[in-house]
Amino acid sequence: MYFSNKTIFYHDIEYKSDSYDYQYFLNLNLHLPDKSDSWASKRKRDYLVGRFCAREAFKQVSVFDTSHFQLIKNEDGTSNWPTGFCGSITHTKDYACAVIAQSNKILSIGIDCEYKIKDKTFQRVKKSIASDSEINIVNKFTQDEQLALTLIFSAKESVYKAVFPLVKTFFYFEAFQIDTINQNYIEGFLTKDLNQNFSMGKKVKIQYKITNQRVNTLVLITS
């Protein structure tokens, strides 16, 4: 995943989309949820490869026994992380990653991975993802509007995935405004009150890496 931080543990995997089917991961003692019978094979595989990455990440934690590890999904769509830990999972057509941390060091984690938005999609989704000012800020650094929009989308996804478990309130992309970018970080602020600890104006920092038209973003909430 290319991020260096001593407080997190992660595992990622790159694979060809036709290299594994979901049965491969079932054979590794990973389980699908009860309501997965109607899922397409790809959705089953994506679900399981994320759980595989999470289990491999937990293997790096000396105090954690992974022999019976299963990560179930809550009713609100979040993962039910083991007591004392937080984490986040992301996957694309050929890449998956899970990041975990002990919750006495990190309150919540959000990760996301996206491939560069295609030409035909750019204009259709642009207004729903970012303001003109956000695109201008990020594009001055990327020199590529499609890549800028992809980075903004991924950053806001990571913010949502990190913040939602703490506020339990759904919010949309316009609730977070990007105002700064440098070589390693994006920063922005909440534009609305979500709860007492996440009120309008609260700053959030997003780490990012761009590699071969793929964007990875990471948010670590510590307070």
PDB file of C-alpha atoms in Angstrom:
ATOM      1  CA  MET A   1       0.000   0.000   0.000  1.00  0.00           C
ATOM      2  CA  TYR A   2       3.088   2.196   0.171  1.00  0.00           C
ATOM      3  CA  PHE A   3       2.221   4.022   3.423  1.00  0.00           C
ATOM      4  CA  SER A   4       4.633   3.942   6.333  1.00  0.00           C
ATOM      5  CA  ASN A   5       3.229   4.230   9.845  1.00  0.00           C
ATOM      6  CA  LYS A   6       4.338   2.298  12.922  1.00  0.00           C
ATOM      7  CA  THR A   7       0.847   2.278  14.456  1.00  0.00           C
ATOM      8  CA  ILE A   8      -0.848   0.352  11.631  1.00  0.00           C
ATOM      9  CA  PHE A   9      -0.646  -3.148  10.218  1.00  0.00           C
ATOM     10  CA  TYR A  10      -1.701  -3.925   6.672  1.00  0.00           C
ATOM     11  CA  HIS A  11      -1.776  -6.590   4.026  1.00  0.00           C
ATOM     12  CA  ASP A  12      -2.446  -6.063   0.338  1.00  0.00           C
ATOM     13  CA  ILE A  13      -2.621  -8.307  -2.681  1.00  0.00           C
ATOM     14  CA  GLU A  14      -2.457  -7.709  -6.431  1.00  0.00           C
ATOM     15  CA  TYR A  15      -4.046 -10.324  -8.658  1.00  0.00           C
ATOM     16  CA  LYS A  16      -5.458 -10.827 -12.122  1.00  0.00           C
ATOM     17  CA  SER A  17      -9.228 -10.642 -12.061  1.00  0.00           C
ATOM     18  CA  ASP A  18      -9.553 -14.177 -13.427  1.00  0.00           C
ATOM     19  CA  SER A  19      -6.851 -15.693 -11.194  1.00  0.00           C
ATOM     20  CA  TYR A  20      -9.086 -16.492  -8.219  1.00  0.00           C
ATOM     21  CA  ASP A  21     -12.725 -17.303  -7.741  1.00  0.00           C
ATOM     22  CA  TYR A  22     -14.554 -17.040  -4.453  1.00  0.00           C
ATOM     23  CA  GLN A  23     -14.220 -20.788  -3.850  1.00  0.00           C
ATOM     24  CA  TYR A  24     -10.451 -20.359  -3.522  1.00  0.00           C
ATOM     25  CA  PHE A  25     -10.953 -18.120  -0.492  1.00  0.00           C
ATOM     26  CA  LEU A  26     -13.681 -20.325   0.993  1.00  0.00           C
ATOM     27  CA  ASN A  27     -11.096 -23.100   0.979  1.00  0.00           C
ATOM     28  CA  LEU A  28      -8.903 -20.868   3.167  1.00  0.00           C
ATOM     29  CA  ASN A  29     -11.499 -21.094   5.955  1.00  0.00           C
ATOM     30  CA  LEU A  30     -13.143 -17.764   5.186  1.00  0.00           C
ATOM     31  CA  HIS A  31     -16.922 -17.485   5.208  1.00  0.00           C
ATOM     32  CA  LEU A  32     -19.549 -15.558   3.285  1.00  0.00           C
ATOM     33  CA  PRO A  33     -22.428 -13.888   5.147  1.00  0.00           C
ATOM     34  CA  ASP A  34     -25.792 -15.627   5.322  1.00  0.00           C
ATOM     35  CA  LYS A  35     -27.414 -13.203   2.879  1.00  0.00           C
ATOM     36  CA  SER A  36     -24.858 -13.795   0.095  1.00  0.00           C
ATOM     37  CA  ASP A  37     -26.702 -16.513  -1.859  1.00  0.00           C
ATOM     38  CA  SER A  38     -27.942 -14.011  -4.439  1.00  0.00           C
ATOM     39  CA  TRP A  39     -24.547 -12.344  -4.861  1.00  0.00           C
ATOM     40  CA  ALA A  40     -22.665 -12.615  -8.148  1.00  0.00           C
ATOM     41  CA  SER A  41     -19.407 -14.574  -8.062  1.00  0.00           C
ATOM     42  CA  LYS A  42     -17.346 -11.382  -8.376  1.00  0.00           C
ATOM     43  CA  ARG A  43     -19.034  -9.808  -5.362  1.00  0.00           C
ATOM     44  CA  LYS A  44     -18.411 -12.950  -3.335  1.00  0.00           C
ATOM     45  CA  ARG A  45     -14.744 -12.952  -4.330  1.00  0.00           C
ATOM     46  CA  ASP A  46     -14.322  -9.248  -3.554  1.00  0.00           C
ATOM     47  CA  TYR A  47     -15.881  -9.746  -0.120  1.00  0.00           C
ATOM     48  CA  LEU A  48     -13.641 -12.701   0.682  1.00  0.00           C
ATOM     49  CA  VAL A  49     -10.389 -11.246  -0.641  1.00  0.00           C
ATOM     50  CA  GLY A  50     -10.915  -8.265   1.662  1.00  0.00           C
ATOM     51  CA  ARG A  51     -11.417 -10.607   4.621  1.00  0.00           C
ATOM     52  CA  PHE A  52      -8.311 -12.532   3.583  1.00  0.00           C
ATOM     53  CA  CYS A  53      -6.273  -9.320   3.671  1.00  0.00           C
ATOM     54  CA  ALA A  54      -7.716  -8.455   7.087  1.00  0.00           C
ATOM     55  CA  ARG A  55      -6.783 -11.854   8.493  1.00  0.00           C
ATOM     56  CA  GLU A  56      -3.259 -11.573   7.094  1.00  0.00           C
ATOM     57  CA  ALA A  57      -2.925  -8.122   8.661  1.00  0.00           C
ATOM     58  CA  PHE A  58      -3.987  -9.501  12.050  1.00  0.00           C
ATOM     59  CA  LYS A  59      -1.313 -12.195  11.769  1.00  0.00           C
ATOM     60  CA  GLN A  60       1.225  -9.384  12.210  1.00  0.00           C
ATOM     61  CA  VAL A  61      -0.220  -8.541  15.639  1.00  0.00           C
ATOM     62  CA  SER A  62       1.487 -10.721  18.239  1.00  0.00           C
ATOM     63  CA  VAL A  63      -1.386 -10.480  20.741  1.00  0.00           C
ATOM     64  CA  PHE A  64      -4.047 -11.650  18.280  1.00  0.00           C
ATOM     65  CA  ASP A  65      -4.994 -15.267  17.532  1.00  0.00           C
ATOM     66  CA  THR A  66      -6.221 -15.631  13.929  1.00  0.00           C
ATOM     67  CA  SER A  67      -6.970 -19.366  14.058  1.00  0.00           C
ATOM     68  CA  HIS A  68     -10.738 -18.744  14.151  1.00  0.00           C
ATOM     69  CA  PHE A  69     -10.787 -15.261  12.650  1.00  0.00           C
ATOM     70  CA  GLN A  70     -13.967 -14.203  10.871  1.00  0.00           C
ATOM     71  CA  LEU A  71     -14.885 -10.605  10.117  1.00  0.00           C
ATOM     72  CA  ILE A  72     -18.637 -10.131   9.860  1.00  0.00           C
ATOM     73  CA  LYS A  73     -20.529  -7.129   8.532  1.00  0.00           C
ATOM     74  CA  ASN A  74     -22.806  -4.988  10.694  1.00  0.00           C
ATOM     75  CA  GLU A  75     -26.310  -3.962   9.617  1.00  0.00           C
ATOM     76  CA  ASP A  76     -25.031  -0.483   8.703  1.00  0.00           C
ATOM     77  CA  GLY A  77     -22.453  -1.958   6.308  1.00  0.00           C
ATOM     78  CA  THR A  78     -19.420  -1.445   8.529  1.00  0.00           C
ATOM     79  CA  SER A  79     -17.162  -4.323   9.512  1.00  0.00           C
ATOM     80  CA  ASN A  80     -17.423  -5.677  13.054  1.00  0.00           C
ATOM     81  CA  TRP A  81     -13.768  -5.437  14.017  1.00  0.00           C
ATOM     82  CA  PRO A  82     -12.517  -7.439  17.015  1.00  0.00           C
ATOM     83  CA  THR A  83     -12.643  -5.664  20.372  1.00  0.00           C
ATOM     84  CA  GLY A  84      -9.667  -3.366  20.787  1.00  0.00           C
ATOM     85  CA  PHE A  85      -9.068  -2.908  17.052  1.00  0.00           C
ATOM     86  CA  CYS A  86     -10.266  -0.770  14.178  1.00  0.00           C
ATOM     87  CA  GLY A  87      -9.681  -1.224  10.483  1.00  0.00           C
ATOM     88  CA  SER A  88     -10.703  -0.646   6.901  1.00  0.00           C
ATOM     89  CA  ILE A  89     -10.834  -2.666   3.674  1.00  0.00           C
ATOM     90  CA  THR A  90     -10.733  -1.672   0.015  1.00  0.00           C
ATOM     91  CA  HIS A  91     -10.618  -3.530  -3.285  1.00  0.00           C
ATOM     92  CA  THR A  92     -10.635  -2.892  -7.030  1.00  0.00           C
ATOM     93  CA  LYS A  93     -10.775  -5.261  -9.991  1.00  0.00           C
ATOM     94  CA  ASP A  94      -7.243  -6.527  -9.282  1.00  0.00           C
ATOM     95  CA  TYR A  95      -6.106  -5.139  -5.933  1.00  0.00           C
ATOM     96  CA  ALA A  96      -7.256  -5.487  -2.332  1.00  0.00           C
ATOM     97  CA  CYS A  97      -5.959  -4.159   0.967  1.00  0.00           C
ATOM     98  CA  ALA A  98      -6.858  -4.171   4.649  1.00  0.00           C
ATOM     99  CA  VAL A  99      -5.396  -1.862   7.295  1.00  0.00           C
ATOM    100  CA  ILE A 100      -5.824  -2.395  11.036  1.00  0.00           C
ATOM    101  CA  ALA A 101      -4.661  -0.742  14.252  1.00  0.00           C
ATOM    102  CA  GLN A 102      -5.190  -1.067  17.976  1.00  0.00           C
ATOM    103  CA  SER A 103      -7.982   1.318  18.940  1.00  0.00           C
ATOM    104  CA  ASN A 104      -6.059   2.722  21.897  1.00  0.00           C
ATOM    105  CA  LYS A 105      -3.684   4.231  19.309  1.00  0.00           C
ATOM    106  CA  ILE A 106      -5.976   4.925  16.347  1.00  0.00           C
ATOM    107  CA  LEU A 107      -9.711   5.603  16.770  1.00  0.00           C
ATOM    108  CA  SER A 108     -10.723   4.794  13.213  1.00  0.00           C
ATOM    109  CA  ILE A 109      -9.247   4.068   9.779  1.00  0.00           C
ATOM    110  CA  GLY A 110     -10.422   4.712   6.248  1.00  0.00           C
ATOM    111  CA  ILE A 111      -8.714   3.400   3.121  1.00  0.00           C
ATOM    112  CA  ASP A 112      -9.675   3.508  -0.532  1.00  0.00           C
ATOM    113  CA  CYS A 113      -8.196   2.551  -3.878  1.00  0.00           C
ATOM    114  CA  GLU A 114      -9.389   3.754  -7.281  1.00  0.00           C
ATOM    115  CA  TYR A 115      -8.223   3.629 -10.877  1.00  0.00           C
ATOM    116  CA  LYS A 116      -8.224   6.852 -12.865  1.00  0.00           C
ATOM    117  CA  ILE A 117     -11.727   7.889 -13.892  1.00  0.00           C
ATOM    118  CA  LYS A 118     -12.317   7.360 -17.605  1.00  0.00           C
ATOM    119  CA  ASP A 119     -13.069  10.135 -20.111  1.00  0.00           C
ATOM    120  CA  LYS A 120     -16.672   9.064 -20.667  1.00  0.00           C
ATOM    121  CA  THR A 121     -17.362   9.067 -16.922  1.00  0.00           C
ATOM    122  CA  PHE A 122     -15.625  12.320 -15.996  1.00  0.00           C
ATOM    123  CA  GLN A 123     -18.260  14.893 -16.971  1.00  0.00           C
ATOM    124  CA  ARG A 124     -21.159  12.730 -15.760  1.00  0.00           C
ATOM    125  CA  VAL A 125     -19.868  12.351 -12.191  1.00  0.00           C
ATOM    126  CA  LYS A 126     -17.788  15.507 -11.764  1.00  0.00           C
ATOM    127  CA  LYS A 127     -20.427  17.689 -10.085  1.00  0.00           C
ATOM    128  CA  SER A 128     -21.491  14.999  -7.634  1.00  0.00           C
ATOM    129  CA  ILE A 129     -17.933  14.471  -6.360  1.00  0.00           C
ATOM    130  CA  ALA A 130     -16.162  17.810  -6.158  1.00  0.00           C
ATOM    131  CA  SER A 131     -16.560  21.557  -6.344  1.00  0.00           C
ATOM    132  CA  ASP A 132     -14.740  23.560  -9.010  1.00  0.00           C
ATOM    133  CA  SER A 133     -12.415  24.974  -6.351  1.00  0.00           C
ATOM    134  CA  GLU A 134     -11.441  21.478  -5.169  1.00  0.00           C
ATOM    135  CA  ILE A 135     -10.668  20.351  -8.704  1.00  0.00           C
ATOM    136  CA  ASN A 136      -8.606  23.490  -9.307  1.00  0.00           C
ATOM    137  CA  ILE A 137      -6.625  22.978  -6.081  1.00  0.00           C
ATOM    138  CA  VAL A 138      -5.800  19.334  -6.787  1.00  0.00           C
ATOM    139  CA  ASN A 139      -5.335  19.767 -10.540  1.00  0.00           C
ATOM    140  CA  LYS A 140      -2.578  22.331  -9.973  1.00  0.00           C
ATOM    141  CA  PHE A 141      -0.652  19.456  -8.421  1.00  0.00           C
ATOM    142  CA  THR A 142      -1.681  16.538 -10.660  1.00  0.00           C
ATOM    143  CA  GLN A 143      -1.864  18.481 -13.953  1.00  0.00           C
ATOM    144  CA  ASP A 144      -4.580  16.036 -15.001  1.00  0.00           C
ATOM    145  CA  GLU A 145      -8.260  16.778 -14.296  1.00  0.00           C
ATOM    146  CA  GLN A 146      -9.363  13.154 -14.464  1.00  0.00           C
ATOM    147  CA  LEU A 147      -6.634  12.095 -12.054  1.00  0.00           C
ATOM    148  CA  ALA A 148      -7.476  15.063  -9.816  1.00  0.00           C
ATOM    149  CA  LEU A 149     -11.139  14.010  -9.664  1.00  0.00           C
ATOM    150  CA  THR A 150     -10.129  10.412  -8.953  1.00  0.00           C
ATOM    151  CA  LEU A 151      -7.906  11.544  -6.094  1.00  0.00           C
ATOM    152  CA  ILE A 152     -10.675  13.734  -4.660  1.00  0.00           C
ATOM    153  CA  PHE A 153     -13.176  10.878  -4.898  1.00  0.00           C
ATOM    154  CA  SER A 154     -10.806   8.441  -3.188  1.00  0.00           C
ATOM    155  CA  ALA A 155      -9.885  10.939  -0.474  1.00  0.00           C
ATOM    156  CA  LYS A 156     -13.546  11.587   0.344  1.00  0.00           C
ATOM    157  CA  GLU A 157     -14.273   7.855   0.361  1.00  0.00           C
ATOM    158  CA  SER A 158     -11.491   7.331   2.906  1.00  0.00           C
ATOM    159  CA  VAL A 159     -12.787  10.212   5.016  1.00  0.00           C
ATOM    160  CA  TYR A 160     -16.279   8.717   5.003  1.00  0.00           C
ATOM    161  CA  LYS A 161     -15.027   5.235   5.883  1.00  0.00           C
ATOM    162  CA  ALA A 162     -12.989   6.631   8.792  1.00  0.00           C
ATOM    163  CA  VAL A 163     -15.561   9.082  10.161  1.00  0.00           C
ATOM    164  CA  PHE A 164     -18.849   7.192   9.760  1.00  0.00           C
ATOM    165  CA  PRO A 165     -18.103   4.491  12.389  1.00  0.00           C
ATOM    166  CA  LEU A 166     -17.500   7.277  14.916  1.00  0.00           C
ATOM    167  CA  VAL A 167     -20.548   9.431  14.138  1.00  0.00           C
ATOM    168  CA  LYS A 168     -23.059   6.834  12.855  1.00  0.00           C
ATOM    169  CA  THR A 169     -24.481   9.515  10.588  1.00  0.00           C
ATOM    170  CA  PHE A 170     -24.629   9.205   6.804  1.00  0.00           C
ATOM    171  CA  PHE A 171     -23.158  12.135   4.906  1.00  0.00           C
ATOM    172  CA  TYR A 172     -22.352  12.979   1.311  1.00  0.00           C
ATOM    173  CA  PHE A 173     -19.257  14.219  -0.498  1.00  0.00           C
ATOM    174  CA  GLU A 174     -20.198  17.886  -0.084  1.00  0.00           C
ATOM    175  CA  ALA A 175     -19.847  17.471   3.705  1.00  0.00           C
ATOM    176  CA  PHE A 176     -16.063  17.475   3.274  1.00  0.00           C
ATOM    177  CA  GLN A 177     -14.160  20.216   1.442  1.00  0.00           C
ATOM    178  CA  ILE A 178     -10.549  19.826   0.287  1.00  0.00           C
ATOM    179  CA  ASP A 179      -8.451  22.966   0.650  1.00  0.00           C
ATOM    180  CA  THR A 180      -4.790  21.832   0.597  1.00  0.00           C
ATOM    181  CA  ILE A 181      -2.572  19.348  -1.225  1.00  0.00           C
ATOM    182  CA  ASN A 182       1.146  18.618  -1.167  1.00  0.00           C
ATOM    183  CA  GLN A 183       3.329  15.730  -2.283  1.00  0.00           C
ATOM    184  CA  ASN A 184       2.127  13.343   0.427  1.00  0.00           C
ATOM    185  CA  TYR A 185      -1.072  14.690   1.952  1.00  0.00           C
ATOM    186  CA  ILE A 186      -4.434  16.199   1.190  1.00  0.00           C
ATOM    187  CA  GLU A 187      -6.192  18.225   3.867  1.00  0.00           C
ATOM    188  CA  GLY A 188      -9.727  19.436   4.174  1.00  0.00           C
ATOM    189  CA  PHE A 189     -12.507  20.240   6.617  1.00  0.00           C
ATOM    190  CA  LEU A 190     -16.062  19.252   7.436  1.00  0.00           C
ATOM    191  CA  THR A 191     -18.695  21.629   6.085  1.00  0.00           C
ATOM    192  CA  LYS A 192     -21.436  20.486   8.474  1.00  0.00           C
ATOM    193  CA  ASP A 193     -21.847  19.246  12.030  1.00  0.00           C
ATOM    194  CA  LEU A 194     -21.912  15.445  12.303  1.00  0.00           C
ATOM    195  CA  ASN A 195     -21.690  15.180  16.083  1.00  0.00           C
ATOM    196  CA  GLN A 196     -20.005  16.910  19.020  1.00  0.00           C
ATOM    197  CA  ASN A 197     -16.534  15.650  18.104  1.00  0.00           C
ATOM    198  CA  PHE A 198     -16.916  16.050  14.344  1.00  0.00           C
ATOM    199  CA  SER A 199     -18.328  19.520  13.904  1.00  0.00           C
ATOM    200  CA  MET A 200     -18.184  21.965  11.013  1.00  0.00           C
ATOM    201  CA  GLY A 201     -14.616  23.099  10.387  1.00  0.00           C
ATOM    202  CA  LYS A 202     -12.900  20.007  11.813  1.00  0.00           C
ATOM    203  CA  LYS A 203      -9.748  19.280   9.804  1.00  0.00           C
ATOM    204  CA  VAL A 204      -8.921  15.853   8.413  1.00  0.00           C
ATOM    205  CA  LYS A 205      -5.654  14.805   6.763  1.00  0.00           C
ATOM    206  CA  ILE A 206      -5.510  12.185   4.006  1.00  0.00           C
ATOM    207  CA  GLN A 207      -2.329  10.404   2.964  1.00  0.00           C
ATOM    208  CA  TYR A 208      -2.176   9.459  -0.705  1.00  0.00           C
ATOM    209  CA  LYS A 209      -0.041   7.688  -3.292  1.00  0.00           C
ATOM    210  CA  ILE A 210      -0.477   7.571  -7.058  1.00  0.00           C
ATOM    211  CA  THR A 211       1.065   4.587  -8.846  1.00  0.00           C
ATOM    212  CA  ASN A 212       0.419   3.560 -12.455  1.00  0.00           C
ATOM    213  CA  GLN A 213      -2.898   5.437 -12.682  1.00  0.00           C
ATOM    214  CA  ARG A 214      -4.053   3.921  -9.396  1.00  0.00           C
ATOM    215  CA  VAL A 215      -4.796   6.107  -6.386  1.00  0.00           C
ATOM    216  CA  ASN A 216      -4.483   4.865  -2.797  1.00  0.00           C
ATOM    217  CA  THR A 217      -5.697   7.011   0.110  1.00  0.00           C
ATOM    218  CA  LEU A 218      -5.523   6.555   3.872  1.00  0.00           C
ATOM    219  CA  VAL A 219      -7.151   8.396   6.783  1.00  0.00           C
ATOM    220  CA  LEU A 220      -6.161   7.781  10.400  1.00  0.00           C
ATOM    221  CA  ILE A 221      -8.414   9.378  13.019  1.00  0.00           C
ATOM    222  CA  THR A 222      -6.590   9.864  16.314  1.00  0.00           C
ATOM    223  CA  SER A 223      -8.848  12.350  18.111  1.00  0.00           C
TER     224      SER A 223
END
